Short mmCIF file of C-alpha atoms in Angstrom, two decimals:
data_model
loop_
_atom_site.label_atom_id
_atom_site.label_comp_id
_atom_site.label_asym_id
_atom_site.label_seq_id
_atom_site.Cartn_x
_atom_site.Cartn_y
_atom_site.Cartn_z
CA MET A 476 0.00 0.00 0.00
CA ARG A 477 1.39 3.37 -0.88
CA ALA A 478 1.91 5.81 1.97
CA ARG A 479 0.34 8.66 0.00
CA GLU A 480 -2.97 6.79 -0.32
CA TRP A 481 -3.04 6.13 3.41
CA ALA A 482 -2.15 9.76 4.26
CA VAL A 483 -4.91 11.14 2.01
CA ALA A 484 -7.49 8.72 3.41
CA ALA A 485 -6.43 9.49 7.00
CA THR A 486 -6.85 13.22 6.34
CA TYR A 487 -10.56 12.71 5.70
CA GLY A 488 -11.31 10.18 8.45
CA ASP A 489 -10.66 6.53 9.13
CA PRO A 490 -8.67 4.99 6.23
CA THR A 491 -10.67 1.75 6.50
CA ASP A 492 -13.78 3.72 5.48
CA TYR A 493 -12.10 4.20 2.08
CA ASP A 494 -11.01 0.54 1.65
CA VAL A 495 -7.45 1.40 2.67
CA PRO A 496 -6.10 -1.18 5.17
CA ALA A 497 -5.25 0.02 8.67
CA LEU A 498 -1.59 0.38 9.54
CA PRO A 499 -0.12 -2.52 11.53
CA THR A 500 0.98 -1.99 15.11
CA TRP A 501 4.73 -2.42 15.43
CA ARG A 502 7.04 -3.01 18.34
CA VAL A 503 10.51 -1.40 18.24
CA GLU A 504 13.38 -3.12 20.01
CA ARG A 505 16.87 -1.71 20.52
CA GLY A 506 19.91 -3.76 21.41
CA GLU A 507 22.82 -2.81 23.64
CA ALA A 508 25.17 -2.29 20.66
CA GLY A 509 22.74 0.14 18.95
CA GLU A 510 20.95 -2.29 16.63
CA ILE A 511 17.24 -1.78 16.00
CA ALA A 512 14.47 -4.24 15.09
CA PHE A 513 10.81 -3.87 14.14
CA ALA A 514 8.36 -6.64 15.00
CA ALA A 515 4.61 -7.06 14.77
CA THR A 516 2.92 -6.91 18.18
CA ASP A 517 1.36 -10.34 17.69
CA ARG A 518 4.68 -12.07 16.80
CA ASP A 519 7.95 -12.65 18.61
CA GLU A 520 10.34 -12.57 15.65
CA PRO A 521 11.20 -9.20 14.04
CA PHE A 522 10.45 -8.74 10.34
CA ILE A 523 13.28 -6.24 9.76
CA THR A 524 16.49 -5.47 11.63
CA ALA A 525 19.48 -3.16 11.25
CA GLU A 526 22.79 -3.83 12.98
CA ARG A 527 24.22 -0.35 12.36
CA PRO A 528 21.37 2.13 11.76
CA VAL A 529 22.32 5.68 10.75
CA ARG A 530 20.43 8.96 10.94
CA VAL A 531 19.28 10.46 7.65
CA ARG A 532 18.01 13.89 6.75
CA ARG A 533 15.05 14.39 4.53
#
């Protein structure tokens, strides 16, 4: 799902009213060495991890 579609739908109410799926709830975990992992709240195993995350500017 494209982020733009969700943002537009959320501007005018609940995105699910416009057949746009709701965003999943994520859990963020940080390790002692600075690594970061994202996991779904209903699962134990993360779906994406980064050992050496860096800050970026937009």
